[in-house]
Amino acid sequence: MISMIWDEEFETMPREALESLQAYRLRKTAERVYATVPFYKESFDRAKFHPSQIKSVDDLRRLPFTHKEDLRDNYPFGLFTLPLHEVVRIHASSGTTGKPTVVGYTRRDIETWSTLMARTLSCAGVQKGDVVQNAYGYGLFTGGLGFHYGSERLGATVIPISGGNTKRQIMLMEDFGSTVLTCTPSYALTIAEAMDEMQVTKDRLKLRIGIFGAEPWSQNMRLQVENKLGIDAVDIYGLSEVIGPGVSVECIEAKNGLHIFEDHFIPEVIDPVTGDTLPYGEEGELVFTTVTKEAFPVIRYRTRDITRLNQEPCRCGRTHLRMERITGRTDDMLIIRGINLFPSQIESLLMNINGLEPHYQIVVKREGTLDTMEVRIEVNESVFSDEIKNLEALEKKIENECKESLGVAAQIKLVEPKTLQRFEGKAQRVIDERKI
Ligand code: DLL
């Protein structure tokens, strides 16, 4: 399958031209925030940095970082560059603690975002004539409206169904002939499972593409969803602070890393401890600077997401860097008895074992001074109806694999199909009951 390149000029720009465009836009953005946002003026002054010093993209490294706490400290509108009457839209992402992170868009920002989302959809293989069933949540979350505006800009037919009401999703998918499904990967699995229950086979649907993101998922999970729904599934990444969805996406040709729209967002990967910028190919924390946003630009925003950047040319012809799928977050790393572990490592291990379903839950507890980890995972019907002793043997086998390949002792609990919680938006897979 091939994708149409939406912004040929920008998406295939030679590196040198791209970097001079970035430098120009970076300087404009730095000037803008310095002149209008007290927080940035103070943080630039503290770093003894003035926007006029920006001559090339490399000068980016001299700018101070922006952290999630800075957004919280300036809640709700303190980092906007414009008064609220210039802002036509607000979105927010709910954090785990307290107040949400609030972001704003001018009319031009909405234009930019819609175009970027048309680019994103196009990169994922969507065309005019496609019917996009948009099951990302509508509301303060950026997923629903981001995909909505992008689909319209592209000229596809969008069904603004939002998340949830799974049976109705399936009925409409069949009746309206949806060709594209957009939602979180965990919700795609929930839909696939409900199809089984309703005895709707994939050949009754016209689905051909799934664009899944907003939460981590693995290559094995991709293969499972592709197979269950009979589609090509691509990974899409974004975050509210940067724009929402539309920061990076895989091309359907390669499905191998997500192209970052570098004419709008300058990525860096840094060592999360020292803050040093790492060379391409090394794993670290992803940092973004937006260079075209008006109301809410961010400078060197620490995403806490962990990945690598890849500068290898891609066969789709786009010249923008690719990021690997996110392997974890600096803040969701579990430390179990001193061993660092990301939930994604557990997922990858589980999804390689026959008979397990992609529904799992990780429960971490502290007993006395010792951390314990229990992994609950659903098995398929045929494994479940097997003899108890075979189930126990399978648990032991997985426990051994955990020990061997991840170095941690996990207690594996195989559970009956369809007993763990299902999700309509972002999945919550880790329950950390430790009171530290
Ligand atoms: O999740 C925006 C989005 C909507 C992206 C729809 C893709 C599709 P937030 O709610 O602000 O924004 O959450 C951002 O979600 O920092 C990552 O930790 C995580 N995330 C987003 N996409 C992916 C992905 C939207 N493809 C946070 N893989 C980010 C892994 C992802 N994690």
XYZ file of C-alpha atoms and ligand atoms in Angstrom:
468
model
C 0.000 0.000 0.000
C 1.200 3.529 -0.635
C 0.363 6.862 0.867
C -0.026 10.207 -0.813
C 2.359 12.851 0.466
C 0.123 15.697 1.586
C 2.716 18.504 1.788
C 5.255 17.300 -0.772
C 7.407 20.417 -0.468
C 7.763 20.244 3.305
C 7.651 16.511 3.899
C 10.423 15.730 1.436
C 12.581 18.778 2.079
C 16.329 18.157 1.916
C 17.949 18.284 5.378
C 19.826 21.499 4.833
C 16.783 23.462 3.690
C 14.742 21.963 6.521
C 17.310 23.007 9.123
C 17.458 26.563 7.888
C 13.656 26.735 7.950
C 13.714 25.351 11.499
C 16.326 27.890 12.607
C 14.275 30.765 11.205
C 11.057 29.542 12.809
C 12.800 28.728 16.081
C 14.110 32.252 16.372
C 10.659 33.705 15.685
C 9.119 31.447 18.334
C 11.814 32.258 20.899
C 11.335 35.980 20.252
C 7.606 35.576 20.649
C 7.685 33.754 23.980
C 10.436 36.000 25.330
C 8.400 39.094 24.578
C 5.038 37.835 25.801
C 5.368 35.168 28.503
C 7.000 36.184 31.810
C 7.909 32.566 32.583
C 10.030 32.277 29.417
C 11.605 35.698 29.855
C 12.723 34.715 33.347
C 13.962 31.284 32.368
C 15.888 32.628 29.311
C 17.395 35.427 31.427
C 18.425 32.932 34.072
C 20.156 30.872 31.387
C 21.742 34.099 30.061
C 20.194 33.454 26.709
C 18.649 35.912 24.298
C 16.618 34.884 21.213
C 18.888 37.029 19.006
C 21.652 34.466 19.680
C 19.850 31.840 17.595
C 21.757 31.405 14.338
C 21.163 27.715 13.652
C 19.102 24.818 15.028
C 22.074 23.708 17.087
C 21.608 26.811 19.223
C 18.475 25.118 20.515
C 20.656 23.246 22.994
C 21.409 26.477 24.786
C 17.770 27.101 25.639
C 16.412 25.982 29.004
C 13.989 23.060 29.274
C 10.292 23.403 30.046
C 8.758 20.837 32.405
C 5.234 19.682 33.092
C 5.505 21.397 36.515
C 6.057 24.736 34.751
C 2.696 24.273 33.041
C 1.100 23.441 36.345
C 2.689 26.457 38.064
C 1.258 28.714 35.380
C -2.201 27.130 35.412
C -4.446 27.745 33.591
C -3.407 30.319 30.941
C -0.082 31.711 32.190
C 1.991 30.348 29.300
C -0.275 31.674 26.543
C 1.377 34.296 24.358
C -1.921 36.058 23.669
C -4.933 37.267 25.612
C -7.771 34.773 25.836
C -9.921 36.624 23.310
C -7.425 35.615 20.595
C -7.744 31.975 21.614
C -10.505 30.076 19.841
C -10.088 26.655 21.480
C -8.947 25.171 24.768
C -7.998 21.546 25.360
C -6.719 19.881 28.489
C -5.257 16.569 29.500
C -6.073 15.141 32.848
C -2.988 14.205 34.776
C -2.930 11.628 37.510
C -2.679 14.351 40.119
C -4.732 17.478 40.619
C -5.250 20.093 37.946
C -5.207 19.307 34.229
C -2.633 20.598 31.749
C -4.311 23.347 29.732
C -3.449 24.280 26.154
C -4.871 26.909 23.779
C -5.123 27.448 20.026
C -5.598 30.543 17.888
C -7.600 30.286 14.703
C -4.346 29.849 12.814
C -3.212 27.133 15.229
C -6.406 25.205 14.467
C -5.644 25.604 10.752
C -2.089 24.349 11.281
C -3.288 21.419 13.353
C -5.993 20.430 10.852
C -3.449 20.469 8.039
C -1.024 18.419 10.103
C -3.758 15.916 10.823
C -4.627 15.713 7.115
C -0.923 15.006 6.569
C -1.004 12.389 9.312
C -4.017 10.608 7.868
C -2.537 10.752 4.405
C 0.750 9.280 5.674
C -1.265 6.452 7.202
C -2.813 5.715 3.796
C -6.175 7.473 4.181
C -7.627 9.161 1.101
C -10.612 11.184 0.043
C -13.424 8.638 -0.262
C -12.474 6.865 2.953
C -15.008 6.695 5.772
C -13.270 7.447 9.062
C -14.916 6.054 12.175
C -13.428 8.341 14.781
C -13.657 6.550 18.114
C -11.172 8.770 19.953
C -12.905 10.658 22.745
C -14.368 14.061 21.859
C -14.066 16.774 24.484
C -11.126 18.251 26.311
C -8.967 15.354 25.065
C -7.254 16.323 21.792
C -7.815 12.970 20.078
C -11.428 13.314 18.932
C -11.394 16.841 17.544
C -7.860 16.505 16.174
C -8.848 13.564 13.976
C -12.171 15.171 13.173
C -10.736 18.352 11.694
C -7.974 16.450 9.920
C -10.397 14.042 8.259
C -12.528 16.918 7.031
C -9.481 18.778 5.769
C -8.418 15.682 3.874
C -11.871 15.335 2.385
C -12.682 11.976 3.938
C -16.084 11.266 5.470
C -15.815 11.417 9.234
C -18.146 9.669 11.662
C -17.786 11.551 14.963
C -18.845 8.625 17.113
C -16.338 9.205 19.962
C -15.355 6.346 22.293
C -17.674 3.839 23.922
C -20.979 2.208 23.095
C -19.128 -0.614 21.435
C -22.062 -2.548 19.974
C -23.298 0.572 18.255
C -19.772 1.206 16.928
C -19.852 -2.183 15.257
C -23.342 -1.775 13.868
C -22.475 1.591 12.315
C -19.132 0.337 11.091
C -20.967 -2.286 9.109
C -23.902 -0.125 7.989
C -21.844 2.955 7.022
C -19.020 0.956 5.464
C -16.285 2.512 7.607
C -12.882 1.970 6.030
C -10.712 3.572 8.708
C -10.900 3.124 12.474
C -9.236 5.657 14.747
C -9.016 4.934 18.501
C -6.612 3.740 21.180
C -5.097 0.307 20.492
C -6.744 -1.053 23.635
C -10.151 0.102 22.417
C -9.484 -1.506 19.027
C -9.068 -4.793 20.893
C -12.254 -4.197 22.835
C -14.079 -3.653 19.529
C -12.562 -6.801 18.016
C -13.695 -8.818 20.990
C -17.230 -7.431 20.865
C -17.356 -8.334 17.159
C -16.696 -11.934 18.108
C -19.510 -11.852 20.631
C -21.887 -10.333 18.103
C -20.684 -12.798 15.486
C -19.740 -10.026 13.103
C -16.859 -11.396 11.073
C -14.214 -9.064 9.676
C -15.222 -9.816 6.077
C -18.565 -8.118 6.711
C -16.699 -4.862 7.312
C -14.881 -2.644 4.845
C -12.204 -1.633 7.332
C -8.732 -1.382 5.822
C -6.713 0.915 8.097
C -6.471 1.514 11.846
C -4.670 4.560 13.259
C -3.966 3.768 16.870
C -2.123 5.723 19.527
C -2.410 7.887 22.634
C -0.977 5.022 24.708
C 1.889 2.556 24.400
C 1.458 -0.682 22.471
C 3.802 -3.296 21.100
C 4.606 -4.800 17.709
C 2.942 -8.018 18.817
C -0.159 -6.134 19.795
C -0.127 -4.623 16.298
C -0.070 -8.060 14.695
C -2.953 -9.190 16.875
C -5.194 -6.208 16.043
C -4.309 -6.384 12.347
C -5.235 -10.002 12.271
C -8.432 -9.679 14.286
C -9.739 -6.739 12.258
C -8.175 -7.542 8.884
C -6.448 -4.155 8.593
C -3.107 -2.373 8.436
C -2.545 -0.733 11.816
C -0.246 2.277 12.144
C 1.052 3.999 15.234
C 0.323 7.671 15.850
C 1.943 9.768 18.551
C 1.232 13.174 19.979
C 0.643 15.076 23.166
C -1.576 17.991 24.131
C 1.322 20.210 25.150
C 2.855 19.995 21.668
C -0.416 20.144 19.651
C -2.300 16.878 20.263
C -2.220 14.047 17.707
C -0.353 15.105 14.549
C 3.190 15.241 15.925
C 4.333 11.994 14.332
C 2.894 8.952 12.588
C 4.054 5.867 10.760
C 3.766 5.724 6.998
C 1.743 2.798 5.766
C 4.515 1.782 3.345
C 7.074 0.932 6.014
C 5.155 0.825 9.333
C 8.562 1.165 10.867
C 8.951 4.219 13.050
C 6.936 7.420 13.180
C 7.812 10.391 10.947
C 8.039 13.530 13.054
C 6.696 16.620 11.309
C 9.944 18.473 11.741
C 8.966 21.630 9.904
C 6.678 22.280 12.907
C 8.253 20.398 15.800
C 11.969 20.066 16.505
C 12.700 16.817 18.335
C 15.651 15.995 20.545
C 16.435 12.913 22.581
C 18.221 13.682 25.822
C 19.707 11.859 28.750
C 16.947 12.341 31.340
C 19.452 12.611 34.163
C 22.130 14.933 32.750
C 19.947 16.742 30.208
C 22.605 16.239 27.499
C 21.376 15.873 23.930
C 22.076 12.348 22.690
C 23.168 11.347 19.183
C 20.645 9.783 16.795
C 20.045 6.136 17.603
C 20.496 6.429 21.349
C 17.601 5.880 23.681
C 16.493 8.686 25.953
C 13.763 11.182 26.756
C 12.018 12.888 23.888
C 11.974 16.690 23.978
C 10.001 18.934 21.629
C 10.154 22.558 20.611
C 7.224 23.852 18.585
C 8.147 26.386 15.911
C 4.854 27.361 14.276
C 2.369 27.578 17.115
C 0.926 30.944 18.138
C -1.090 30.703 21.355
C 0.861 28.061 23.189
C 4.352 27.378 21.858
C 6.617 25.181 23.977
C 10.378 25.409 24.222
C 12.331 22.189 24.848
C 9.357 20.515 26.477
C 10.314 17.353 28.379
C 7.746 14.753 27.320
C 9.005 12.002 29.683
C 8.452 9.585 26.791
C 11.323 7.281 25.949
C 12.389 6.547 22.388
C 15.183 6.793 19.796
C 15.492 8.963 16.696
C 16.334 7.416 13.368
C 17.706 9.447 10.480
C 17.812 6.614 7.923
C 15.930 7.531 4.754
C 12.516 5.911 4.493
C 11.196 4.225 1.400
C 8.064 6.397 1.431
C 10.202 9.382 0.367
C 9.586 11.548 3.423
C 12.795 13.080 4.705
C 11.676 13.790 8.235
C 13.304 11.868 11.084
C 11.520 8.867 12.470
C 11.082 8.072 16.152
C 10.769 4.498 17.309
C 7.598 3.459 19.052
C 7.569 4.746 22.627
C 9.015 2.115 24.927
C 8.010 3.734 28.201
C 7.916 6.914 30.193
C 10.512 8.169 32.602
C 7.711 8.288 35.132
C 6.033 4.929 34.507
C 9.176 2.967 35.000
C 8.552 0.452 37.750
C 11.340 -0.259 40.125
C 10.765 -3.706 41.508
C 13.294 -4.686 44.118
C 15.743 -2.321 42.518
C 15.220 -3.563 38.978
C 14.029 -1.038 36.439
C 11.186 -2.295 34.361
C 8.763 -0.824 31.857
C 5.261 -2.239 31.440
C 5.976 -2.475 27.693
C 8.703 -5.064 28.378
C 6.190 -7.238 30.162
C 3.683 -6.781 27.358
C 6.225 -7.829 24.719
C 7.107 -10.936 26.673
C 3.472 -11.933 27.193
C 2.444 -11.359 23.605
C 5.051 -13.819 22.424
C 3.411 -16.686 24.261
C 0.707 -18.743 22.588
C -2.669 -18.965 24.217
C -2.530 -15.586 25.965
C -4.912 -12.767 25.126
C -3.737 -9.138 24.900
C -5.534 -8.218 28.121
C -3.342 -7.958 31.172
C -2.888 -6.067 34.389
C 0.208 -5.518 36.498
C -0.307 -5.194 40.241
C 2.610 -4.040 42.354
C 2.470 -4.340 46.129
C 4.816 -3.993 49.026
C 4.808 -6.748 51.586
C 6.888 -5.653 54.550
C 9.906 -4.189 52.821
C 9.665 -6.337 49.728
C 8.079 -5.362 46.438
C 5.962 -7.992 44.766
C 4.566 -7.973 41.280
C 1.586 -9.937 40.118
C 0.745 -10.095 36.435
C -2.812 -11.087 35.620
C -3.339 -12.167 32.065
C -6.292 -13.611 30.257
C -5.929 -16.884 28.411
C -7.982 -17.917 25.423
C -10.930 -20.317 25.723
C -9.035 -23.424 24.680
C -6.232 -22.879 27.198
C -8.764 -22.036 29.879
C -10.670 -25.284 29.410
C -7.428 -27.236 29.781
C -6.614 -29.172 32.948
C -5.582 -27.223 36.027
C -2.158 -28.768 36.060
C -1.493 -27.550 32.510
C -2.537 -24.031 33.463
C -0.195 -24.154 36.430
C 2.607 -25.356 34.204
C 1.992 -22.442 31.849
C 2.115 -20.001 34.775
C 5.434 -21.479 35.869
C 6.786 -21.237 32.330
C 5.915 -17.523 32.093
C 7.345 -16.864 35.540
C 10.608 -18.442 34.445
C 10.700 -16.353 31.292
C 10.141 -13.190 33.322
C 12.991 -14.124 35.589
C 15.286 -15.026 32.733
C 14.665 -12.220 30.296
C 13.629 -9.349 32.568
C 15.417 -10.346 35.743
C 12.373 -9.947 37.962
C 10.282 -12.358 39.936
C 6.659 -12.005 38.907
C 3.741 -14.008 40.098
C 1.733 -14.946 37.039
C -1.979 -15.445 37.373
C -3.820 -16.758 34.349
C -7.407 -15.618 34.429
C -10.585 -16.524 32.621
C -11.230 -14.853 29.258
C -13.067 -11.524 29.451
C -12.610 -10.969 33.170
C -10.143 -8.070 33.257
C -11.236 -4.484 32.796
C -11.757 -3.229 29.204
C -10.998 0.315 28.048
C -12.638 2.835 25.742
C -9.830 5.385 25.907
C -6.368 5.052 27.356
C -5.779 1.762 29.150
C -4.678 1.701 32.768
C -2.606 -1.447 33.057
C -0.496 -0.866 36.134
C -1.947 -0.806 39.614
C 0.722 0.291 42.035
C -0.528 -0.332 45.549
C 2.768 0.450 47.233
C 2.518 3.259 49.717
C 5.946 4.750 49.505
O -2.770 11.251 23.747
C -2.762 12.818 21.916
C -3.111 11.729 20.971
C -4.433 11.516 20.641
C -2.118 10.957 20.382
C -4.783 10.528 19.730
C -2.461 9.962 19.473
C -3.781 9.738 19.147
P -2.280 13.391 25.780
O -3.576 12.966 26.331
O -1.738 14.712 26.177
O -2.335 13.446 24.218
O -1.231 12.259 26.153
C 0.087 12.322 25.681
O 0.250 9.907 25.670
O 3.153 11.899 26.277
C 2.580 9.600 25.643
O 3.000 9.244 26.946
C 1.249 8.934 25.348
N 1.159 8.586 23.919
C 0.561 9.267 22.931
N 0.677 8.582 21.757
C 1.390 7.460 22.030
C 1.859 6.358 21.257
C -2.628 12.394 23.366
N 1.601 6.223 19.955
C 0.875 11.109 26.141
N 2.607 5.411 21.894
C 2.261 11.077 25.563
C 2.872 5.510 23.211
C 1.715 7.478 23.406
N 2.447 6.501 23.984
